[in-house]
Structure formats: C-alpha cells, structure tokens
Backbone as JSON, one array per atom type, in Angstrom:
{
  "sequence": "MANSDGYIQYAAEAEEVLTDEEILVLQRHFEREHPNVRVQTRFNYAWGLTKGNKKQQQKHGIEMMHEIYDKYPERRRECMYYLAMGYYRTGEYNNARVHIERLLALEPSNTQARDLRKRIEDKLTREGLIGLAMTGGVVAIVGIAAAAIFGRKSK",
  "N": [[16.25, 16.14, 1.42], [16.3, 14.59, 4.5], [13.86, 13.43, 6.85], [13.09, 13.3, 10.42], [12.76, 10.58, 10.76], [14.54, 9.48, 9.06], [13.77, 9.21, 6.47], [13.8, 10.14, 3.09], [11.78, 12.49, 1.63], [10.36, 11.64, -0.73], [8.39, 9.72, -1.12], [6.47, 10.47, 0.67], [3.76, 10.73, 0.52], [2.72, 8.25, 0.93], [2.02, 8.06, 3.52], [0.05, 9.9, 3.83], [-3.41, 10.76, 4.16], [-6.49, 10.82, 2.45], [-9.43, 12.75, 2.94], [-12.84, 11.77, 3.61], [-14.51, 13.49, 2.25], [-12.88, 14.47, 0.2], [-12.46, 12.14, -1.26], [-15.06, 11.67, -2.02], [-15.49, 13.72, -3.88], [-13.89, 12.81, -5.99], [-15.21, 10.42, -6.5], [-17.69, 11.36, -7.39], [-16.98, 12.61, -9.8], [-16.21, 10.35, -11.2], [-18.66, 8.93, -11.28], [-20.22, 10.72, -12.76], [-19.18, 10.44, -15.32], [-19.76, 7.88, -15.93], [-21.32, 5.56, -18.15], [-18.97, 5.64, -19.59], [-16.25, 6.08, -18.58], [-13.39, 8.05, -18.43], [-9.92, 7.14, -18.64], [-8.17, 8.65, -17.03], [-9.86, 9.75, -15.1], [-10.79, 7.43, -13.91], [-8.37, 6.46, -12.93], [-7.7, 8.53, -11.11], [-9.75, 8.26, -9.22], [-9.29, 5.64, -8.28], [-6.72, 6.01, -7.2], [-7.36, 7.87, -5.18], [-9.02, 6.29, -3.55], [-7.16, 4.39, -2.61], [-5.79, 5.97, -0.9], [-7.5, 6.48, 1.11], [-8.9, 6.2, 4.49], [-10.1, 3.9, 5.19], [-10.03, 0.44, 5.17], [-11.55, -1.12, 3.36], [-12.12, 0.72, 1.32], [-9.52, 1.18, 0.42], [-8.83, -1.37, -0.54], [-10.68, -1.61, -2.62], [-9.75, 0.45, -4.26], [-7.26, -0.64, -4.94], [-8.1, -2.86, -6.42], [-9.3, -1.52, -8.59], [-7.03, -0.23, -9.59], [-5.53, -2.4, -10.44], [-7.17, -3.24, -12.56], [-6.87, -1.04, -14.3], [-4.15, -1.26, -14.81], [-4.1, -3.69, -16.24], [-5.69, -3.09, -18.49], [-4.76, -0.73, -19.69], [-1.87, -0.33, -21.01], [-0.13, 1.85, -21.19], [-0.3, 3.09, -18.75], [0.93, 1.57, -16.9], [3.36, 1.95, -15.48], [2.77, 3.98, -13.58], [0.69, 2.67, -12.28], [2.01, 0.47, -11.11], [3.51, 1.73, -9.12], [1.44, 2.91, -7.52], [-0.04, 0.66, -6.88], [1.8, -0.64, -5.27], [1.93, 1.28, -3.23], [-0.75, 1.23, -2.36], [-0.99, -1.41, -1.38], [0.93, -1.23, 0.63], [-0.34, 0.59, 2.32], [-2.51, -0.96, 3.16], [-1.25, -2.75, 4.7], [-0.23, -4.97, 3.51], [2.54, -5.9, 3.02], [4.3, -7.65, 1.64], [3.06, -7.95, -0.88], [3.19, -5.3, -1.61], [5.95, -5.0, -1.86], [6.5, -6.67, -4.06], [5.33, -5.25, -6.22], [6.68, -2.78, -6.13], [9.26, -3.58, -6.61], [9.03, -4.54, -9.21], [8.61, -2.14, -10.57], [11.03, -0.83, -9.98], [12.79, -2.48, -11.3], [12.41, -1.67, -13.87], [12.9, 1.06, -13.69], [15.44, 1.82, -12.16], [16.6, 4.05, -10.93], [14.59, 5.57, -9.9], [13.67, 7.77, -7.59], [11.43, 8.2, -5.96], [10.18, 5.71, -5.96], [12.24, 4.22, -4.85], [12.33, 5.31, -2.29], [9.8, 4.54, -1.34], [10.19, 1.79, -1.4], [12.08, 1.55, 0.65], [10.5, 2.29, 2.85], [8.67, 0.17, 2.81], [10.38, -2.04, 3.24], [11.32, -1.37, 5.79], [8.94, -1.65, 7.28], [8.47, -4.39, 6.89], [10.69, -5.39, 8.21], [10.22, -4.47, 10.83], [7.83, -5.85, 11.35], [8.8, -8.45, 11.23], [10.55, -8.44, 13.42], [8.74, -7.99, 15.49], [7.23, -10.29, 15.21], [9.19, -12.18, 15.88], [9.63, -11.45, 18.54], [7.12, -11.97, 19.62], [6.98, -14.73, 19.17], [9.11, -15.52, 20.74], [8.1, -14.79, 23.23], [5.91, -16.52, 23.46], [7.25, -18.97, 23.46], [8.64, -18.68, 25.85], [6.52, -18.59, 27.69], [5.38, -21.12, 27.31], [7.54, -22.62, 28.14], [7.73, -21.89, 30.85], [5.25, -22.83, 31.75], [5.56, -25.56, 31.22], [7.69, -26.11, 32.91], [6.47, -25.65, 35.35], [4.46, -27.64, 35.36], [5.96, -30.04, 35.09], [7.55, -29.72, 37.29], [5.79, -30.01, 39.43], [5.06, -32.68, 39.09], [7.38, -34.04, 39.66], [7.67, -33.87, 42.36]],
  "CA": [[16.37, 16.34, 2.84], [15.68, 13.51, 5.27], [13.14, 13.87, 8.05], [13.61, 12.71, 11.64], [12.72, 9.12, 10.65], [15.56, 9.07, 8.12], [13.2, 9.07, 5.15], [13.79, 11.23, 2.14], [10.34, 12.64, 1.49], [9.83, 11.42, -2.07], [7.18, 8.9, -1.04], [5.76, 10.88, 1.88], [2.32, 10.56, 0.32], [2.31, 6.92, 1.39], [1.5, 8.23, 4.88], [-1.03, 10.89, 3.82], [-4.75, 10.21, 4.03], [-7.51, 11.71, 1.91], [-10.66, 12.77, 3.72], [-14.02, 11.21, 2.92], [-15.02, 14.53, 1.35], [-12.0, 14.49, -0.98], [-12.76, 10.92, -2.03], [-16.4, 11.86, -2.58], [-15.33, 14.54, -5.08], [-13.38, 11.91, -7.03], [-16.29, 9.47, -6.81], [-18.72, 12.05, -8.19], [-16.43, 12.74, -11.17], [-16.29, 9.0, -11.77], [-20.07, 8.61, -11.55], [-20.71, 11.59, -13.85], [-18.7, 9.94, -16.6], [-20.22, 6.5, -16.13], [-20.54, 4.32, -18.23], [-17.77, 5.83, -20.41], [-15.31, 6.78, -17.7], [-12.04, 8.24, -18.99], [-8.91, 6.45, -17.86], [-7.63, 9.54, -16.01], [-10.86, 9.83, -14.03], [-10.75, 6.11, -13.25], [-7.11, 6.42, -12.2], [-7.79, 9.46, -9.98], [-10.63, 7.68, -8.22], [-8.56, 4.51, -7.7], [-5.66, 6.63, -6.37], [-7.99, 8.43, -3.99], [-9.47, 5.2, -2.68], [-6.01, 3.79, -1.92], [-5.33, 6.92, 0.11], [-8.53, 6.62, 2.13], [-8.52, 5.64, 5.79], [-10.87, 2.68, 5.41], [-9.39, -0.67, 4.46], [-12.4, -1.53, 2.25], [-11.86, 1.7, 0.25], [-8.17, 0.92, -0.1], [-8.86, -2.6, -1.34], [-11.4, -1.3, -3.86], [-8.8, 1.22, -5.06], [-6.26, -1.58, -5.46], [-8.77, -3.62, -7.5], [-9.43, -0.63, -9.75], [-5.69, 0.01, -10.12], [-5.18, -3.62, -11.2], [-7.91, -3.19, -13.82], [-6.22, -0.05, -15.16], [-2.87, -1.86, -15.2], [-4.36, -4.71, -17.25], [-6.38, -2.57, -19.67], [-4.08, 0.44, -20.27], [-0.43, -0.53, -20.85], [0.59, 3.13, -21.04], [-0.42, 3.54, -17.37], [1.48, 0.53, -16.02], [4.39, 2.48, -14.58], [2.07, 4.63, -12.47], [-0.07, 1.66, -11.55], [2.92, -0.31, -10.27], [3.82, 2.53, -7.93], [0.28, 3.08, -6.66], [-0.38, -0.65, -6.33], [2.72, -0.83, -4.13], [1.5, 2.16, -2.15], [-2.02, 0.72, -1.84], [-0.7, -2.59, -0.55], [1.64, -0.71, 1.81], [-1.34, 1.21, 3.2], [-3.36, -2.0, 3.75], [-0.41, -3.62, 5.52], [0.17, -6.16, 2.74], [3.88, -5.45, 2.65], [4.91, -8.52, 0.64], [2.51, -7.55, -2.17], [3.76, -3.98, -1.91], [7.34, -5.19, -2.3], [6.47, -7.24, -5.41], [5.03, -4.2, -7.2], [7.73, -1.75, -6.16], [10.43, -4.2, -7.24], [8.77, -4.54, -10.67], [8.86, -0.78, -11.05], [12.46, -0.52, -9.88], [13.48, -3.23, -12.35], [12.31, -0.83, -15.08], [13.41, 2.4, -13.39], [16.23, 1.64, -10.94], [16.98, 5.31, -10.28], [13.37, 6.28, -9.5], [13.84, 8.07, -6.17], [10.15, 8.03, -5.27], [10.01, 4.26, -5.78], [13.27, 3.76, -3.91], [11.89, 5.72, -0.95], [8.7, 3.66, -0.95], [10.77, 0.47, -1.1], [12.68, 1.64, 1.99], [9.4, 2.26, 3.81], [8.15, -1.2, 2.81], [11.37, -2.89, 3.89], [11.3, -1.04, 7.22], [7.73, -2.26, 7.86], [8.7, -5.84, 6.92], [11.67, -5.65, 9.27], [9.53, -4.3, 12.11], [6.9, -6.98, 11.52], [9.62, -9.62, 11.53], [11.03, -8.33, 14.8], [7.59, -8.18, 16.36], [6.93, -11.72, 15.14], [10.19, -12.89, 16.68], [9.38, -11.15, 19.95], [5.92, -12.71, 20.01], [7.35, -16.14, 19.21], [9.94, -15.68, 21.94], [7.21, -14.72, 24.38], [5.13, -17.77, 23.51], [8.17, -20.03, 23.87], [8.91, -18.49, 27.28], [5.32, -18.98, 28.44], [5.3, -22.59, 27.24], [8.63, -23.14, 28.99], [7.35, -21.69, 32.25], [4.16, -23.76, 32.03], [6.12, -26.92, 31.24], [8.47, -26.25, 34.13], [5.52, -25.74, 36.47], [3.81, -28.97, 35.3], [6.93, -31.09, 35.39], [8.03, -29.49, 38.65], [4.79, -30.6, 40.32], [5.07, -34.14, 38.93], [8.58, -34.63, 40.21], [7.63, -33.79, 43.82]],
  "C": [[15.64, 15.22, 3.58], [14.96, 14.09, 6.48], [13.72, 13.14, 9.26], [13.59, 11.18, 11.63], [13.8, 8.59, 9.71], [15.05, 8.89, 6.71], [13.45, 10.33, 4.33], [12.34, 11.32, 1.7], [9.8, 12.5, 0.07], [8.52, 10.65, -2.04], [6.38, 9.23, 0.21], [4.25, 10.67, 1.74], [1.82, 9.19, 0.76], [1.69, 7.01, 2.79], [0.31, 9.19, 4.93], [-2.37, 10.23, 3.55], [-5.66, 11.26, 3.4], [-8.74, 11.63, 2.81], [-11.78, 12.12, 2.92], [-14.57, 12.21, 1.92], [-14.19, 14.59, 0.07], [-12.27, 13.28, -1.88], [-14.12, 11.05, -2.69], [-16.36, 12.71, -3.85], [-14.86, 13.67, -6.24], [-14.45, 10.91, -7.46], [-17.35, 10.13, -7.69], [-18.25, 12.28, -9.62], [-16.55, 11.41, -11.9], [-17.73, 8.68, -12.17], [-20.66, 9.47, -12.67], [-20.34, 11.07, -15.22], [-19.21, 8.53, -16.91], [-21.31, 6.46, -17.2], [-19.24, 4.47, -19.03], [-16.73, 6.65, -19.65], [-13.94, 6.85, -18.37], [-11.01, 7.58, -18.06], [-8.34, 7.36, -16.76], [-8.58, 9.68, -14.83], [-10.86, 8.55, -13.21], [-9.5, 6.01, -12.37], [-7.18, 7.32, -10.96], [-8.63, 8.88, -8.85], [-9.93, 6.5, -7.52], [-7.46, 5.01, -6.76], [-6.25, 7.15, -5.07], [-8.45, 7.36, -3.02], [-8.3, 4.56, -1.94], [-5.49, 4.68, -0.81], [-6.38, 7.19, 1.18], [-8.09, 6.0, 3.45], [-9.32, 4.39, 6.14], [-10.29, 1.57, 4.53], [-10.21, -1.12, 3.25], [-12.22, -0.58, 1.06], [-10.52, 1.4, -0.41], [-8.15, -0.32, -0.98], [-9.6, -2.39, -2.66], [-10.49, -0.49, -4.8], [-7.73, 0.33, -5.69], [-6.87, -2.39, -6.61], [-8.87, -2.77, -8.77], [-8.07, -0.39, -10.4], [-5.21, -1.2, -10.91], [-5.9, -3.63, -12.55], [-7.28, -2.2, -14.79], [-4.91, -0.61, -15.69], [-3.08, -2.85, -16.36], [-4.87, -4.12, -18.57], [-5.61, -1.46, -20.4], [-2.57, 0.33, -20.07], [0.36, 0.77, -20.64], [0.55, 3.65, -19.6], [0.25, 2.58, -16.38], [2.52, 1.04, -15.04], [3.75, 3.13, -13.36], [1.33, 3.62, -11.63], [0.83, 0.83, -10.65], [3.24, 0.43, -8.98], [2.61, 2.59, -6.99], [-0.29, 1.75, -6.16], [0.51, -0.94, -5.12], [2.28, 0.03, -2.95], [0.19, 1.67, -1.53], [-1.81, -0.48, -0.92], [0.04, -2.19, 0.72], [0.62, -0.18, 2.81], [-2.27, 0.18, 3.84], [-2.56, -2.95, 4.63], [0.01, -4.89, 4.82], [1.55, -5.88, 2.14], [4.57, -6.35, 1.62], [4.38, -8.19, -0.76], [3.05, -6.18, -2.58], [5.17, -4.13, -2.47], [7.39, -5.74, -3.73], [6.29, -6.13, -6.44], [6.11, -3.13, -7.26], [9.0, -2.31, -6.8], [10.25, -4.28, -8.75], [9.07, -3.17, -11.26], [10.35, -0.46, -11.04], [13.29, -1.33, -10.87], [13.48, -2.44, -13.66], [12.97, 0.53, -14.9], [14.23, 2.37, -12.1], [16.61, 2.95, -10.23], [15.77, 6.14, -9.86], [13.41, 6.52, -7.99], [12.56, 7.9, -5.36], [9.92, 6.55, -4.98], [11.03, 3.71, -4.79], [12.9, 4.13, -2.47], [10.76, 4.83, -0.47], [9.23, 2.27, -0.62], [11.4, 0.47, 0.29], [11.6, 1.59, 3.07], [8.83, 0.84, 3.94], [9.1, -2.13, 3.56], [11.42, -2.63, 5.39], [10.1, -1.68, 7.91], [7.91, -3.78, 7.94], [9.67, -6.21, 8.03], [11.01, -5.54, 10.63], [8.58, -5.45, 12.38], [7.66, -8.25, 11.87], [10.12, -9.61, 12.95], [9.9, -8.53, 15.79], [7.2, -9.66, 16.39], [7.9, -12.54, 15.96], [9.96, -12.67, 18.17], [8.17, -11.93, 20.45], [6.22, -14.2, 20.12], [8.18, -16.42, 20.45], [9.1, -15.66, 23.2], [6.41, -15.99, 24.55], [6.03, -18.91, 23.98], [8.46, -19.91, 25.36], [7.73, -18.94, 28.12], [5.18, -20.5, 28.46], [6.36, -23.2, 28.14], [8.29, -23.03, 30.46], [6.24, -22.68, 32.64], [4.68, -25.19, 32.13], [6.92, -27.14, 32.52], [7.55, -26.41, 35.35], [4.87, -27.13, 36.51], [4.77, -30.06, 35.7], [7.51, -30.94, 36.8], [7.09, -30.11, 39.68], [4.86, -32.13, 40.29], [6.28, -34.77, 39.6], [8.6, -34.59, 41.74], [6.98, -34.98, 44.46]]
}
C-alpha cells in the first residue's frame, strides 16, 4: 500500500528516528561486551546510531557499519542496506545510491532496497531542481546587476 507521498512503506524506517534513550540502551549493551563485542551487538549499535537525529551519531554509525562490512562477509547484505540508509539520513545521497545499487545488483527484487532507492533518487532529483533554481536565481541577479552597471555607463 502506498502512502500519500507515493512510497510503498518497505523502507519507511529511513525516515524514523531513534531517541537518545533508545540509542543509550544500545550503547550500554555495546559497552558491557567490550572488548569482545559480539557482531550482533556491534551491528545493533551501528544501526541505532545511523537512526539517531545527530549527524555525528549517524556518521559514527556509518563508520561502524563499514567496519562490520569489511570484517564479517556474512553481514554484507545487511550492511549495504544500512550504509545506504545511513548515507541517506546524512544527506549524502550519492554515497547512498552507490550502496543501494550494490545491494540491488545482488538482489534485484528486494522491495525494501527498491523503495529506499526510490527515496534516494527522489532526494537527488529534488536537490538537482533546487540547484538549478539557485543557479537560475544567481544568473538572474548577475544579469540584473550587469544591466544596471552597463545601463549607467551608456548614459
């Protein structure tokens, strides 16, 4: 079922935020197991950080997710998805697209990944349109200023 934005809600979690208290629970589990943290605990904490509302938390979660990806090949599929989501949440849409495309190359019918890709592409499109509008505005301002300067000189 699609919502009013036209999204099928498979990747709705990309918009959900964990509270500081929820992240703190994950952090405490992580710290209790330190220095021999289980991969699932590490993954849960990284996931939680990417879903935080602070960019620094999100970036730390992305770093941890990259470490899990490199060290635990059996977790790569999940890591690709959550790396894409983490980058999406930090506004790094090109990095998000790279990771979601890697996952979709392996699992082209993954509906959750396809939904996240649509969200990423929509953000890239909006950013592109905003960039064009800003560029157009700057060009218009420069044109007006140039007309004013050259208009004065010709009098």
